[in-house]
Coordinates of C-alpha atoms in Angstrom, one line a residue:
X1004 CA 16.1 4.6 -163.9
X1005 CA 12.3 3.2 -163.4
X1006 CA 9.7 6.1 -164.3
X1007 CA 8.2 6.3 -160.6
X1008 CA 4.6 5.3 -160.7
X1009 CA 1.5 6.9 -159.4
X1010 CA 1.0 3.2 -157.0
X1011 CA 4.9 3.8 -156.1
X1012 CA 3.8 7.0 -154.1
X1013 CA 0.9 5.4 -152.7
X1014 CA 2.7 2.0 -151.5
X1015 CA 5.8 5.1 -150.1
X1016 CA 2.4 7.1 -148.4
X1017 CA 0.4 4.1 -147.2
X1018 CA -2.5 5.6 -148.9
X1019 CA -4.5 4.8 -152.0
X1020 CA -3.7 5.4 -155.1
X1021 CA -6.9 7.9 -155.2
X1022 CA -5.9 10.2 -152.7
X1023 CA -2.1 10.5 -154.5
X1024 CA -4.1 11.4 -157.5
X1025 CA -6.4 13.8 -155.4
X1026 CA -3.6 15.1 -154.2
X1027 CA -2.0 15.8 -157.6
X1028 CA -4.8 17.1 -159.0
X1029 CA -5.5 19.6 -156.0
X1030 CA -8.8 18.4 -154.4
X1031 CA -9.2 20.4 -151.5
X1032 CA -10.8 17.8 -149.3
X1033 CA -7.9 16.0 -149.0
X1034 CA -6.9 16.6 -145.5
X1035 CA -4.0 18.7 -144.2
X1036 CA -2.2 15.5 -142.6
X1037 CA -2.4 13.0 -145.6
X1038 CA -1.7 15.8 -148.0
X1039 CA 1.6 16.2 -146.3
X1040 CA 2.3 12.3 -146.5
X1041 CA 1.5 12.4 -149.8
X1042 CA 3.2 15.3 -150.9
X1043 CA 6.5 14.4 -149.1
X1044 CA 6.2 11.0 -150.9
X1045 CA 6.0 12.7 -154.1
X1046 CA 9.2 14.8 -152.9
X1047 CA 11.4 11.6 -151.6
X1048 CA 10.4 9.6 -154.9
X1049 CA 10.6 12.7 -157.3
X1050 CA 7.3 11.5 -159.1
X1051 CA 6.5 13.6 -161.8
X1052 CA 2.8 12.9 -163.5
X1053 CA 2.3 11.8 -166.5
X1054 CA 0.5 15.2 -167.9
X1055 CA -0.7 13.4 -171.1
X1056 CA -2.4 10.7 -169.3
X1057 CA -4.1 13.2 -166.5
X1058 CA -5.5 15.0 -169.2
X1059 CA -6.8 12.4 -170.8
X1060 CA -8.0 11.3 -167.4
X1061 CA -9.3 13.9 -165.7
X1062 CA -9.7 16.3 -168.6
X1063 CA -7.2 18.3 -166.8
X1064 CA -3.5 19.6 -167.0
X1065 CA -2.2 20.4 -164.0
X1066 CA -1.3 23.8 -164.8
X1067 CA -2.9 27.6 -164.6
X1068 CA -1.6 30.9 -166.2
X1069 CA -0.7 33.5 -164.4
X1070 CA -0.8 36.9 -166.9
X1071 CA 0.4 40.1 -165.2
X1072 CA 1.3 43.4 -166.8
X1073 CA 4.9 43.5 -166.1
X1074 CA 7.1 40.6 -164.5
X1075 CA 10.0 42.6 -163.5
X1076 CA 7.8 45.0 -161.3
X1077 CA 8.5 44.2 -157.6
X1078 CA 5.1 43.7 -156.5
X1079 CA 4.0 41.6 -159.6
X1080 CA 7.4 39.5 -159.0
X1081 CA 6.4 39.2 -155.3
X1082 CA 2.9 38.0 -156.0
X1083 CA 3.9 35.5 -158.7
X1084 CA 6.3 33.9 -156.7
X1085 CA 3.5 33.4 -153.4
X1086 CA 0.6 32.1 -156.4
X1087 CA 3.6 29.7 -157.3
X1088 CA 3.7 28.7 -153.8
X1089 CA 0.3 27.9 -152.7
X1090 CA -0.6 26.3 -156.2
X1091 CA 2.5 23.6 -155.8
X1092 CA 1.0 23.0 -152.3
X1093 CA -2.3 21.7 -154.4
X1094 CA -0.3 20.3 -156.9
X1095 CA -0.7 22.9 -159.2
X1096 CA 1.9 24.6 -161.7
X1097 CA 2.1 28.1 -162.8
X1098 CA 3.0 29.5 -166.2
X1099 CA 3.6 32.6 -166.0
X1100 CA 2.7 35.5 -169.4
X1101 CA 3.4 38.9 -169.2
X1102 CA 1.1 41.3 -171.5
X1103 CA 2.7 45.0 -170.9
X1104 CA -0.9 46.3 -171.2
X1105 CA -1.3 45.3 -174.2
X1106 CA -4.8 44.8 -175.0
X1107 CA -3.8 42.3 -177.9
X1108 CA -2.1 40.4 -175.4
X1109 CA -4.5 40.5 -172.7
X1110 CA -7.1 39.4 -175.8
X1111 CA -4.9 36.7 -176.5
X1112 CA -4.8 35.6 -172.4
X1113 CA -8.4 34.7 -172.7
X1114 CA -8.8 33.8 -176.2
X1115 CA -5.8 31.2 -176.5
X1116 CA -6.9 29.7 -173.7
X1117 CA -8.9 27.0 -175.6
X1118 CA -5.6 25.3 -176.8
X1119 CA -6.2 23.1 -173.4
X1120 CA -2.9 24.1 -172.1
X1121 CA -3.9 25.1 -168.3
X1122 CA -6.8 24.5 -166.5
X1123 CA -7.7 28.2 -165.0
X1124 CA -6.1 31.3 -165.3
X1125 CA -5.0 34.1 -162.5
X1126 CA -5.5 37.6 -164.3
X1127 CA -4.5 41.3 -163.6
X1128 CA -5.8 42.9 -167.1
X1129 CA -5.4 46.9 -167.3
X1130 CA -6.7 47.1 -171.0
X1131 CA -9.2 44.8 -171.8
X1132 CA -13.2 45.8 -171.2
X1133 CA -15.3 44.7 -168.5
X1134 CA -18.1 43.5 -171.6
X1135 CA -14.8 41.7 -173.2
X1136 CA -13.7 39.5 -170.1
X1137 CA -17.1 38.4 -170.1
X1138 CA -17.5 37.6 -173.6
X1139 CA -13.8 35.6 -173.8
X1140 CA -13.9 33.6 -170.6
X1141 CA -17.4 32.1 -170.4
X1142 CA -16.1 28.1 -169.3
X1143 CA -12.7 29.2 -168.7
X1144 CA -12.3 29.4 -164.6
X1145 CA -10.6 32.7 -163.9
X1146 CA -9.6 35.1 -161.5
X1147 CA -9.2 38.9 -161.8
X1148 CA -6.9 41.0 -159.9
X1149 CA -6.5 44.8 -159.8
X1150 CA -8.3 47.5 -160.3
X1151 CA -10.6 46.4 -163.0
X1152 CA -14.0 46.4 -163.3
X1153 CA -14.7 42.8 -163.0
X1154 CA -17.7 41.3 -165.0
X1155 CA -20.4 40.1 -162.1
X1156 CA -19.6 36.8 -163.6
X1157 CA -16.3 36.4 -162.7
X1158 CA -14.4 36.9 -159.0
X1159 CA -12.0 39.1 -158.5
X1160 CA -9.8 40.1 -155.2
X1161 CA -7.7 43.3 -155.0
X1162 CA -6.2 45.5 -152.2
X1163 CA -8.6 48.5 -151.4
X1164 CA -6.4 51.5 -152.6
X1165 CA -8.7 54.5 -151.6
X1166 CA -8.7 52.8 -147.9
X1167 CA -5.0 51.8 -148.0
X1168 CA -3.8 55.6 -149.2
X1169 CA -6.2 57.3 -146.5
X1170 CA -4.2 55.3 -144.0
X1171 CA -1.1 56.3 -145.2
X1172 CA -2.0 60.3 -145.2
X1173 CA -3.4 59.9 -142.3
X1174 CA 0.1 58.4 -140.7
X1175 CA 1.9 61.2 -141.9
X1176 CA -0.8 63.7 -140.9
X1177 CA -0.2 62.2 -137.4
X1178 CA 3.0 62.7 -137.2
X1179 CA 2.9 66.8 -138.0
X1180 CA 3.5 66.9 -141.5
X1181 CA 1.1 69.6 -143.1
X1182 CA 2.1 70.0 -146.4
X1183 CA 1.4 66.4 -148.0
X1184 CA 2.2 65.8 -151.6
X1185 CA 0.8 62.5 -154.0
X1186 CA 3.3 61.2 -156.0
X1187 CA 2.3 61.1 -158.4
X1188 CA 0.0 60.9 -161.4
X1189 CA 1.4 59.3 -165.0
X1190 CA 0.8 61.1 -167.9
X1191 CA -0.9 58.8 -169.9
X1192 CA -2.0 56.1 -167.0
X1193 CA -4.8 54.2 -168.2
X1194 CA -5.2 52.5 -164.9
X1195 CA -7.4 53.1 -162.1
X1196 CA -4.8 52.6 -159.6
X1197 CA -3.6 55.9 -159.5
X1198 CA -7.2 57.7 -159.4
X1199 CA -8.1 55.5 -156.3
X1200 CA -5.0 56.4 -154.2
X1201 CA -5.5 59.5 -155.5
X1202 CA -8.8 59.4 -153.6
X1203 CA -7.6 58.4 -150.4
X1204 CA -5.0 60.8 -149.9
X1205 CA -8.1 63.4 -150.6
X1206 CA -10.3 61.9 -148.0
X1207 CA -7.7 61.7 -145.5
X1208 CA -6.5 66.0 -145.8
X1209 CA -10.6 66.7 -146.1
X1210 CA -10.9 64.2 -143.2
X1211 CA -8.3 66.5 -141.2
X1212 CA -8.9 69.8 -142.6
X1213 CA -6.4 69.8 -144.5
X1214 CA -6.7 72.1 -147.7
X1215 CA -6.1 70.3 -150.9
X1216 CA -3.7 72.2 -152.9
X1217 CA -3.6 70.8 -157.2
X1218 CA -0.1 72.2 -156.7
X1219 CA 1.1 69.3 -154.3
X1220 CA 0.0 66.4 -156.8
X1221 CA 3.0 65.5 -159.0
X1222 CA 2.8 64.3 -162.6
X1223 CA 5.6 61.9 -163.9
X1224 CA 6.4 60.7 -167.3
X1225 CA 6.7 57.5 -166.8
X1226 CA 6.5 54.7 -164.0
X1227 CA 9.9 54.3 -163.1
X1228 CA 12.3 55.8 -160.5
X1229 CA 14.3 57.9 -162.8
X1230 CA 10.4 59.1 -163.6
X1231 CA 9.4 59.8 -159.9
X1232 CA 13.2 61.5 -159.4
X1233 CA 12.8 63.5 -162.6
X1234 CA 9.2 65.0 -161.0
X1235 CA 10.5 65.9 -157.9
X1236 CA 13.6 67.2 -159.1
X1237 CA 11.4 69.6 -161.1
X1238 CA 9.2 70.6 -158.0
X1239 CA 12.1 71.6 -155.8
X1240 CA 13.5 73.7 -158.0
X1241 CA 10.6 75.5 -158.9
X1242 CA 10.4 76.3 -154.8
X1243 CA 7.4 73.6 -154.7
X1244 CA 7.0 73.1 -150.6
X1245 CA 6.3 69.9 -149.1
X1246 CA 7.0 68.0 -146.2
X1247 CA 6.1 64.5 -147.3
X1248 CA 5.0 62.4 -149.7
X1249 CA 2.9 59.6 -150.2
X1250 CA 4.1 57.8 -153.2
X1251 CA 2.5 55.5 -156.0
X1252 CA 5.3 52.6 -154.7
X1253 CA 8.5 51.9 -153.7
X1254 CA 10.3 52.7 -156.8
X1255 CA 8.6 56.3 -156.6
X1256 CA 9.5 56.4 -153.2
X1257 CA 13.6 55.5 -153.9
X1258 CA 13.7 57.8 -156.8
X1259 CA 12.4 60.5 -154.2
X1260 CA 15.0 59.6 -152.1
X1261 CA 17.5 60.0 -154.9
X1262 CA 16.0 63.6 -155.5
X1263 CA 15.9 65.0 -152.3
X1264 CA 19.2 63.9 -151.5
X1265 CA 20.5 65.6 -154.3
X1266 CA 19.1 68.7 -153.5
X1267 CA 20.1 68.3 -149.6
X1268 CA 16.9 67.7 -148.1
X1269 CA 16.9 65.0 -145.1
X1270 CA 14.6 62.0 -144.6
X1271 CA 12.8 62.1 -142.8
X1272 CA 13.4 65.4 -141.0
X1273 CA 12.8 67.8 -144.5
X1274 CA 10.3 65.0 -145.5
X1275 CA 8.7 62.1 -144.5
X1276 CA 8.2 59.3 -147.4
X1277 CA 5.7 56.8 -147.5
X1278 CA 5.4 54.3 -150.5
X1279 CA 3.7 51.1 -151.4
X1280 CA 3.9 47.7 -151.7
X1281 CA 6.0 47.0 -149.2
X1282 CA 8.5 45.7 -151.6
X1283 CA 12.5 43.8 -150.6
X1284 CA 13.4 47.4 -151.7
X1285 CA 11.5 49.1 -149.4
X1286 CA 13.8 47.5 -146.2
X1287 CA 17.5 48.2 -148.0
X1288 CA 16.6 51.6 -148.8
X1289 CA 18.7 54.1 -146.9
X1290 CA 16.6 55.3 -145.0
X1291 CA 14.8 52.4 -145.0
X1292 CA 11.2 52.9 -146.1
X1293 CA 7.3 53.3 -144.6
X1294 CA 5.4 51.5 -147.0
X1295 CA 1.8 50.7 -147.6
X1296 CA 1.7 46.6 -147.7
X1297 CA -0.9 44.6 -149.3
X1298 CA -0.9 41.2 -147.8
X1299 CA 0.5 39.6 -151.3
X1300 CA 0.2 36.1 -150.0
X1301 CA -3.4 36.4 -149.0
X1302 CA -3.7 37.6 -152.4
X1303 CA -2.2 34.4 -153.5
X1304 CA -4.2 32.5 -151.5
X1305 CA -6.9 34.0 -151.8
X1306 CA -7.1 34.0 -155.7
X1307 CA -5.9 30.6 -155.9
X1308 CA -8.5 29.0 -154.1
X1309 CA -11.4 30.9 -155.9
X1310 CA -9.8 29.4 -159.0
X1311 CA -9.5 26.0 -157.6
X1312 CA -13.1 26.0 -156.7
X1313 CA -14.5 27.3 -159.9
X1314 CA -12.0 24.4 -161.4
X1315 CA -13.7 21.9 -159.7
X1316 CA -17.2 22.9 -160.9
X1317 CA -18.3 26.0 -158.8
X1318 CA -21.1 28.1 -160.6
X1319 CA -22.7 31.4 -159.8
X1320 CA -22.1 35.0 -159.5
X1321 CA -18.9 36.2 -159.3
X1322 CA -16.8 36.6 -155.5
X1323 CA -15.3 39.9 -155.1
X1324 CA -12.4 39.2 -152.0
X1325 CA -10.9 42.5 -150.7
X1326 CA -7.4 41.8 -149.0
X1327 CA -6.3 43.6 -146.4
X1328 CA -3.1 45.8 -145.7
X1329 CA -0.6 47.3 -143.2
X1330 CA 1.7 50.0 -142.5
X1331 CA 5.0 48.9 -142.1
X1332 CA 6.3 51.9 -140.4
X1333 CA 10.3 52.6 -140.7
X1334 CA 12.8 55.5 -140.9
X1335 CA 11.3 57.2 -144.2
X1336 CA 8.1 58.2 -142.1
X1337 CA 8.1 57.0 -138.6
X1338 CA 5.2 57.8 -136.1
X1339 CA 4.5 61.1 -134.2

């Protein structure tokens, strides 16, 4: 069968062979309409570009990197799979790199970058220094995510976590519950995720009138369920009281659930659980869960398009984008 030829989908589009290429390449000011000829041209035909020649070309691949701490986690699963989406609407593909927090490998993100392999890259870091970052990406367009302290070079969106963990206190304060635990802290957490959350479920008891009580906070080993199950085994049966909990995410929340349940308290009636990320999880857990949810495709979007625009030549200061989020209220923690 005939390779199928950039001037195939442009004679298939009725547009010129420019556009299909602007279209390819994800030039934004292509408009909504004659993207969508295009693009379903490029579908009908199956048209794959040359990415040799477009390089060559254009000086460009086609491609970004997406590098994220863990690929398995729900919500770094969840966000990978809406970057994928909106960069195939411009044309773009994603490679995705996992680094485990490894400060070699988020080193090596930046650094190997110069092989020419991907045009921009999408980053969550948790190791690497602000003064690094800096230092490593100078020409390379990039985007931050998470909590990091982004250089004021370089954009960055992220969810705010002191807001988003007020909110959810502050749900479960209106709905009676008095004695509020955090769970929880990770020993060894080099993050600022937890701190901030931390935050916010402070503000929100202060906020209230709540006392804080150290004794409500629980520390986990690790960051999985059997982690989050493990601490709150250990606080029931030292007689720890609580009546809810706002947890790190979803899989802290389900191993909660798995605790509680062992030691015969209801949800929500004994306690109210909220967690975060609004996860798949979160709907199929039994009972299904309250969870925090950061709008993961306006994350997507969001972080996308700041990379697409520094692609095509944008300069200056660096765009910090704050996403916003919702309470999906269900059975874990419904309302008062």
């Amino acid at each position: 069968m005939a390779r199928v030829r950039l001037v195939d989908v442009a004679e298939r589009a009725n547009v010129s062979m420019k556009t299909v290429s602007n279209v390819v390449n994800g030039y934004a000011h292509v408009q909504p309409a004659t993207r969508a000829r295009v693009q379903a041209a490029i579908d009908e035909l199956g048209y794959k570009p040359n990415l040799t020649a477009r390089r060559l070309a254009t000086g460009r691949t086609g491609m970004i990197a997406l590098a994220m701490p863990e690929i398995d986690h729900p919500y770094f699963a969840e966000v990978a799979r809406h970057v994928a989406e909106v960069a195939s609407d411009h044309g773009y593909r994603v490679i995705i790199e996992q680094t485990l927090g490894d400060e070699t490998a988020e080193r090596a993100v930046l650094r190997d970058r110069d092989a020419g392999l991907v045009d921009g890259v999408i980053f969550q870091p948790l190791r690497i220094a602000t003064l690094d970052i800096a230092r490593f990406h100078q020409d390379l367009p990039l985007v931050l995510l998470g909590e990091v302290e982004a250089p004021v070079t370089t954009d960055h969106v992220m969810v705010d976590n002191v807001r988003g963990a007020a909110d959810a206190t502050s749900h479960l304060l209106a709905a009676g519950r008095t004695r509020i635990g955090f769970l929880g802290l990770v020993e060894g957490d080099i993050t600022a995720t937890n701190s901030r959350r931390l935050l916010g479920y402070q503000e929100a008891l202060v906020g209230a009138g709540v006392p804080l009580d150290p004794g409500l906070v629980l520390t986990t080993s690790g960051f999985g369920s059997d982690a989050a199950a493990a601490a709150v085994d250990d606080a029931l049966s030292r007689g720890l009281r609580f009546d809810a909990l706002v947890c790190r995410d979803d899989r802290f929340a389900i191993g909660a659930l798995t605790a509680l349940r062992r030691h015969g308290r209801e949800v929500p009636g004994d306690v109210a659980l909220v967690g975060w990320d609004d996860s798949a999880m979160a709907q199929w857990a039994w009972p299904p869960l309250t969870s925090l949810a950061p709008d993961k495709h306006e994350l997507a979007r969001v972080a996308f398009e700041l990379l697409l625009e520094r692609m095509q030549g944008t300069t200056g200061v660096g765009r910090h984008r704050v996403v916003p989020h919702t309470l999906q209220v269900r059975e874990s923690a419904p309302g008062a």
